Amino acid sequence: ARAANAAAGAAAAAAVLTAAPAHAAALSLDELRDIVEEDFVERRYLVTGDASARAYDPQAHFADSNNDFGDGFQSWCDGVRRLFVSERCKLALTAPVVVNREARTIIFEGWRQVDVFRLPGAPHTPVFTGRTVLTVGDDGRVIDHTEVWDQSPSEIVKQLKFFDPDFDPAGFSA
């Protein structure tokens, strides 16, 4: 019962973060950068799906070097939650998050990541690196979220490890 209550509490907290606001005021690029950087550092949104809805257009497009996830902020967040064992995933920002006002983008210049999947054997990726480019619409919300990996998807897949519960790569804070 305690585990069920904890899971329900976590789901409720996630719903608050990802619920689209009824009337979102336009955000400046600097405000938006601060929100998405906090989502990365504090909420680890790339592996938890816990991103701030006010920062994203509800129909924002999501892609990475391996998949085009299509349009839909809530759909992407739900997919991330179903895909990863987030408490075992690793994520670290390795370079600044910068604003390009002319291009209306926010760029996570560098990050490191290890994904642990919700599959039998809990396979995990090796440490991989990349950058994320967020394109901002006229209303101050992200309309496109694209991860660009430094390694090819096939290189990462070839290095998946199964049944490795003690995996704890260096270079990630607790």
mmCIF file with all atom_site columns, C-alpha atoms in Angstrom, residues 7-124:
data_model
loop_
_atom_site.group_PDB
_atom_site.id
_atom_site.type_symbol
_atom_site.label_atom_id
_atom_site.label_alt_id
_atom_site.label_comp_id
_atom_site.label_asym_id
_atom_site.label_entity_id
_atom_site.label_seq_id
_atom_site.pdbx_PDB_ins_code
_atom_site.Cartn_x
_atom_site.Cartn_y
_atom_site.Cartn_z
_atom_site.occupancy
_atom_site.B_iso_or_equiv
_atom_site.pdbx_formal_charge
_atom_site.auth_seq_id
_atom_site.auth_comp_id
_atom_site.auth_asym_id
_atom_site.auth_atom_id
_atom_site.pdbx_PDB_model_num
ATOM 1   C CA . ALA A 1 7   ? 3.638  5.885  -6.938  1.00 0.00 ? 7   ALA A CA 1
ATOM 2   C CA . ALA A 1 8   ? 0.333  7.776  -6.927  1.00 0.00 ? 8   ALA A CA 1
ATOM 3   C CA . GLY A 1 9   ? 2.038  10.791 -5.330  1.00 0.00 ? 9   GLY A CA 1
ATOM 4   C CA . ALA A 1 10  ? 4.816  10.756 -7.909  1.00 0.00 ? 10  ALA A CA 1
ATOM 5   C CA . ALA A 1 11  ? 2.274  10.479 -10.738 1.00 0.00 ? 11  ALA A CA 1
ATOM 6   C CA . ALA A 1 12  ? 0.300  13.415 -9.325  1.00 0.00 ? 12  ALA A CA 1
ATOM 7   C CA . ALA A 1 13  ? 3.463  15.547 -9.075  1.00 0.00 ? 13  ALA A CA 1
ATOM 8   C CA . ALA A 1 14  ? 4.395  14.678 -12.653 1.00 0.00 ? 14  ALA A CA 1
ATOM 9   C CA . ALA A 1 15  ? 0.905  15.582 -13.850 1.00 0.00 ? 15  ALA A CA 1
ATOM 10  C CA . VAL A 1 16  ? 1.254  19.038 -12.288 1.00 0.00 ? 16  VAL A CA 1
ATOM 11  C CA . LEU A 1 17  ? 4.562  19.617 -14.090 1.00 0.00 ? 17  LEU A CA 1
ATOM 12  C CA . THR A 1 18  ? 3.285  18.438 -17.448 1.00 0.00 ? 18  THR A CA 1
ATOM 13  C CA . ALA A 1 19  ? -0.298 19.718 -17.374 1.00 0.00 ? 19  ALA A CA 1
ATOM 14  C CA . ALA A 1 20  ? -0.670 22.397 -20.020 1.00 0.00 ? 20  ALA A CA 1
ATOM 15  C CA . PRO A 1 21  ? -1.571 25.807 -18.573 1.00 0.00 ? 21  PRO A CA 1
ATOM 16  C CA . ALA A 1 22  ? -4.876 27.322 -19.642 1.00 0.00 ? 22  ALA A CA 1
ATOM 17  C CA . HIS A 1 23  ? -3.384 30.723 -20.560 1.00 0.00 ? 23  HIS A CA 1
ATOM 18  C CA . ALA A 1 24  ? 0.376  30.843 -20.790 1.00 0.00 ? 24  ALA A CA 1
ATOM 19  C CA . ALA A 1 25  ? 1.934  34.294 -20.760 1.00 0.00 ? 25  ALA A CA 1
ATOM 20  C CA . ALA A 1 26  ? 4.726  34.775 -23.284 1.00 0.00 ? 26  ALA A CA 1
ATOM 21  C CA . LEU A 1 27  ? 8.131  34.000 -21.801 1.00 0.00 ? 27  LEU A CA 1
ATOM 22  C CA . SER A 1 28  ? 11.331 35.832 -22.673 1.00 0.00 ? 28  SER A CA 1
ATOM 23  C CA . LEU A 1 29  ? 14.133 33.704 -24.090 1.00 0.00 ? 29  LEU A CA 1
ATOM 24  C CA . ASP A 1 30  ? 16.069 34.159 -20.846 1.00 0.00 ? 30  ASP A CA 1
ATOM 25  C CA . GLU A 1 31  ? 13.098 33.087 -18.712 1.00 0.00 ? 31  GLU A CA 1
ATOM 26  C CA . LEU A 1 32  ? 12.558 30.090 -20.959 1.00 0.00 ? 32  LEU A CA 1
ATOM 27  C CA . ARG A 1 33  ? 16.248 29.133 -20.764 1.00 0.00 ? 33  ARG A CA 1
ATOM 28  C CA . ASP A 1 34  ? 16.071 29.265 -16.960 1.00 0.00 ? 34  ASP A CA 1
ATOM 29  C CA . ILE A 1 35  ? 12.989 27.023 -16.906 1.00 0.00 ? 35  ILE A CA 1
ATOM 30  C CA . VAL A 1 36  ? 14.356 24.374 -19.268 1.00 0.00 ? 36  VAL A CA 1
ATOM 31  C CA . GLU A 1 37  ? 17.770 24.392 -17.584 1.00 0.00 ? 37  GLU A CA 1
ATOM 32  C CA . GLU A 1 38  ? 16.057 23.802 -14.227 1.00 0.00 ? 38  GLU A CA 1
ATOM 33  C CA . ASP A 1 39  ? 14.031 20.997 -15.834 1.00 0.00 ? 39  ASP A CA 1
ATOM 34  C CA . PHE A 1 40  ? 17.318 19.407 -16.918 1.00 0.00 ? 40  PHE A CA 1
ATOM 35  C CA . VAL A 1 41  ? 19.338 19.888 -13.730 1.00 0.00 ? 41  VAL A CA 1
ATOM 36  C CA . GLU A 1 42  ? 16.645 19.517 -11.053 1.00 0.00 ? 42  GLU A CA 1
ATOM 37  C CA . ARG A 1 43  ? 14.034 17.276 -12.674 1.00 0.00 ? 43  ARG A CA 1
ATOM 38  C CA . ARG A 1 44  ? 16.246 15.380 -15.181 1.00 0.00 ? 44  ARG A CA 1
ATOM 39  C CA . TYR A 1 45  ? 13.470 15.734 -17.741 1.00 0.00 ? 45  TYR A CA 1
ATOM 40  C CA . LEU A 1 46  ? 15.265 13.799 -20.517 1.00 0.00 ? 46  LEU A CA 1
ATOM 41  C CA . VAL A 1 47  ? 14.976 10.607 -18.459 1.00 0.00 ? 47  VAL A CA 1
ATOM 42  C CA . THR A 1 48  ? 11.941 11.370 -16.255 1.00 0.00 ? 48  THR A CA 1
ATOM 43  C CA . GLY A 1 49  ? 9.595  13.198 -18.620 1.00 0.00 ? 49  GLY A CA 1
ATOM 44  C CA . ASP A 1 50  ? 9.108  15.828 -15.896 1.00 0.00 ? 50  ASP A CA 1
ATOM 45  C CA . ALA A 1 51  ? 9.255  18.978 -17.988 1.00 0.00 ? 51  ALA A CA 1
ATOM 46  C CA . SER A 1 52  ? 7.473  22.279 -17.401 1.00 0.00 ? 52  SER A CA 1
ATOM 47  C CA . ALA A 1 53  ? 4.411  22.488 -19.630 1.00 0.00 ? 53  ALA A CA 1
ATOM 48  C CA . ARG A 1 54  ? 4.440  26.290 -19.646 1.00 0.00 ? 54  ARG A CA 1
ATOM 49  C CA . ALA A 1 55  ? 7.728  26.126 -21.559 1.00 0.00 ? 55  ALA A CA 1
ATOM 50  C CA . TYR A 1 56  ? 6.338  24.039 -24.440 1.00 0.00 ? 56  TYR A CA 1
ATOM 51  C CA . ASP A 1 57  ? 3.695  24.431 -27.089 1.00 0.00 ? 57  ASP A CA 1
ATOM 52  C CA . PRO A 1 58  ? 1.248  21.527 -26.581 1.00 0.00 ? 58  PRO A CA 1
ATOM 53  C CA . GLN A 1 59  ? 2.013  20.394 -30.156 1.00 0.00 ? 59  GLN A CA 1
ATOM 54  C CA . ALA A 1 60  ? 5.796  20.797 -29.893 1.00 0.00 ? 60  ALA A CA 1
ATOM 55  C CA . HIS A 1 61  ? 7.780  18.405 -32.054 1.00 0.00 ? 61  HIS A CA 1
ATOM 56  C CA . PHE A 1 62  ? 10.308 16.004 -30.445 1.00 0.00 ? 62  PHE A CA 1
ATOM 57  C CA . ALA A 1 63  ? 13.150 14.076 -32.091 1.00 0.00 ? 63  ALA A CA 1
ATOM 58  C CA . ASP A 1 64  ? 16.550 12.620 -31.324 1.00 0.00 ? 64  ASP A CA 1
ATOM 59  C CA . SER A 1 65  ? 19.273 10.988 -33.402 1.00 0.00 ? 65  SER A CA 1
ATOM 60  C CA . ASN A 1 66  ? 17.388 7.695  -33.387 1.00 0.00 ? 66  ASN A CA 1
ATOM 61  C CA . ASN A 1 67  ? 13.679 8.575  -33.441 1.00 0.00 ? 67  ASN A CA 1
ATOM 62  C CA . ASP A 1 68  ? 11.223 11.171 -34.596 1.00 0.00 ? 68  ASP A CA 1
ATOM 63  C CA . PHE A 1 69  ? 8.661  11.164 -31.798 1.00 0.00 ? 69  PHE A CA 1
ATOM 64  C CA . GLY A 1 70  ? 6.316  13.480 -33.666 1.00 0.00 ? 70  GLY A CA 1
ATOM 65  C CA . ASP A 1 71  ? 4.214  16.245 -32.230 1.00 0.00 ? 71  ASP A CA 1
ATOM 66  C CA . GLY A 1 72  ? 2.796  16.471 -28.760 1.00 0.00 ? 72  GLY A CA 1
ATOM 67  C CA . PHE A 1 73  ? 4.379  17.570 -25.490 1.00 0.00 ? 73  PHE A CA 1
ATOM 68  C CA . GLN A 1 74  ? 2.243  15.350 -23.259 1.00 0.00 ? 74  GLN A CA 1
ATOM 69  C CA . SER A 1 75  ? 2.747  12.331 -25.508 1.00 0.00 ? 75  SER A CA 1
ATOM 70  C CA . TRP A 1 76  ? 6.543  12.761 -25.340 1.00 0.00 ? 76  TRP A CA 1
ATOM 71  C CA . CYS A 1 77  ? 6.516  13.149 -21.533 1.00 0.00 ? 77  CYS A CA 1
ATOM 72  C CA . ASP A 1 78  ? 4.342  10.038 -21.143 1.00 0.00 ? 78  ASP A CA 1
ATOM 73  C CA . GLY A 1 79  ? 6.592  8.075  -23.495 1.00 0.00 ? 79  GLY A CA 1
ATOM 74  C CA . VAL A 1 80  ? 9.736  8.977  -21.550 1.00 0.00 ? 80  VAL A CA 1
ATOM 75  C CA . ARG A 1 81  ? 8.090  7.855  -18.304 1.00 0.00 ? 81  ARG A CA 1
ATOM 76  C CA . ARG A 1 82  ? 7.151  4.505  -19.836 1.00 0.00 ? 82  ARG A CA 1
ATOM 77  C CA . LEU A 1 83  ? 10.524 3.952  -21.527 1.00 0.00 ? 83  LEU A CA 1
ATOM 78  C CA . PHE A 1 84  ? 13.068 4.576  -18.769 1.00 0.00 ? 84  PHE A CA 1
ATOM 79  C CA . VAL A 1 85  ? 13.785 3.401  -15.232 1.00 0.00 ? 85  VAL A CA 1
ATOM 80  C CA . SER A 1 86  ? 14.486 7.037  -14.437 1.00 0.00 ? 86  SER A CA 1
ATOM 81  C CA . GLU A 1 87  ? 15.902 6.539  -10.944 1.00 0.00 ? 87  GLU A CA 1
ATOM 82  C CA . ARG A 1 88  ? 18.705 4.431  -12.469 1.00 0.00 ? 88  ARG A CA 1
ATOM 83  C CA . CYS A 1 89  ? 19.385 6.673  -15.479 1.00 0.00 ? 89  CYS A CA 1
ATOM 84  C CA . LYS A 1 90  ? 22.293 9.122  -15.358 1.00 0.00 ? 90  LYS A CA 1
ATOM 85  C CA . LEU A 1 91  ? 22.243 12.654 -16.709 1.00 0.00 ? 91  LEU A CA 1
ATOM 86  C CA . ALA A 1 92  ? 24.709 15.534 -16.443 1.00 0.00 ? 92  ALA A CA 1
ATOM 87  C CA . LEU A 1 93  ? 25.024 18.920 -18.058 1.00 0.00 ? 93  LEU A CA 1
ATOM 88  C CA . THR A 1 94  ? 28.597 19.355 -19.352 1.00 0.00 ? 94  THR A CA 1
ATOM 89  C CA . ALA A 1 95  ? 28.427 22.724 -21.120 1.00 0.00 ? 95  ALA A CA 1
ATOM 90  C CA . PRO A 1 96  ? 26.398 25.923 -20.916 1.00 0.00 ? 96  PRO A CA 1
ATOM 91  C CA . VAL A 1 97  ? 22.799 26.370 -21.973 1.00 0.00 ? 97  VAL A CA 1
ATOM 92  C CA . VAL A 1 98  ? 22.889 29.292 -24.401 1.00 0.00 ? 98  VAL A CA 1
ATOM 93  C CA . VAL A 1 99  ? 20.332 31.538 -26.051 1.00 0.00 ? 99  VAL A CA 1
ATOM 94  C CA . ASN A 1 100 ? 20.642 32.495 -29.718 1.00 0.00 ? 100 ASN A CA 1
ATOM 95  C CA . ARG A 1 101 ? 18.246 35.437 -30.028 1.00 0.00 ? 101 ARG A CA 1
ATOM 96  C CA . GLU A 1 102 ? 18.596 35.775 -33.786 1.00 0.00 ? 102 GLU A CA 1
ATOM 97  C CA . ALA A 1 103 ? 17.768 32.104 -34.450 1.00 0.00 ? 103 ALA A CA 1
ATOM 98  C CA . ARG A 1 104 ? 15.261 31.990 -31.525 1.00 0.00 ? 104 ARG A CA 1
ATOM 99  C CA . THR A 1 105 ? 16.896 28.866 -30.129 1.00 0.00 ? 105 THR A CA 1
ATOM 100 C CA . ILE A 1 106 ? 18.069 27.636 -26.764 1.00 0.00 ? 106 ILE A CA 1
ATOM 101 C CA . ILE A 1 107 ? 20.936 25.169 -26.992 1.00 0.00 ? 107 ILE A CA 1
ATOM 102 C CA . PHE A 1 108 ? 22.137 22.722 -24.364 1.00 0.00 ? 108 PHE A CA 1
ATOM 103 C CA . GLU A 1 109 ? 25.711 22.757 -25.672 1.00 0.00 ? 109 GLU A CA 1
ATOM 104 C CA . GLY A 1 110 ? 26.657 19.484 -24.013 1.00 0.00 ? 110 GLY A CA 1
ATOM 105 C CA . TRP A 1 111 ? 25.375 16.689 -21.808 1.00 0.00 ? 111 TRP A CA 1
ATOM 106 C CA . ARG A 1 112 ? 26.241 13.108 -20.806 1.00 0.00 ? 112 ARG A CA 1
ATOM 107 C CA . GLN A 1 113 ? 23.624 10.428 -20.355 1.00 0.00 ? 113 GLN A CA 1
ATOM 108 C CA . VAL A 1 114 ? 23.043 6.764  -19.568 1.00 0.00 ? 114 VAL A CA 1
ATOM 109 C CA . ASP A 1 115 ? 19.590 5.332  -20.218 1.00 0.00 ? 115 ASP A CA 1
ATOM 110 C CA . VAL A 1 116 ? 18.184 2.312  -18.366 1.00 0.00 ? 116 VAL A CA 1
ATOM 111 C CA . PHE A 1 117 ? 15.175 0.835  -20.150 1.00 0.00 ? 117 PHE A CA 1
ATOM 112 C CA . ARG A 1 118 ? 11.992 -0.692 -18.704 1.00 0.00 ? 118 ARG A CA 1
ATOM 113 C CA . LEU A 1 119 ? 12.622 -4.016 -20.416 1.00 0.00 ? 119 LEU A CA 1
ATOM 114 C CA . PRO A 1 120 ? 13.480 -7.502 -19.146 1.00 0.00 ? 120 PRO A CA 1
ATOM 115 C CA . GLY A 1 121 ? 17.078 -7.440 -17.962 1.00 0.00 ? 121 GLY A CA 1
ATOM 116 C CA . ALA A 1 122 ? 16.936 -3.637 -17.531 1.00 0.00 ? 122 ALA A CA 1
ATOM 117 C CA . PRO A 1 123 ? 19.376 -2.950 -20.378 1.00 0.00 ? 123 PRO A CA 1
ATOM 118 C CA . HIS A 1 124 ? 21.391 0.238  -20.171 1.00 0.00 ? 124 HIS A CA 1
#
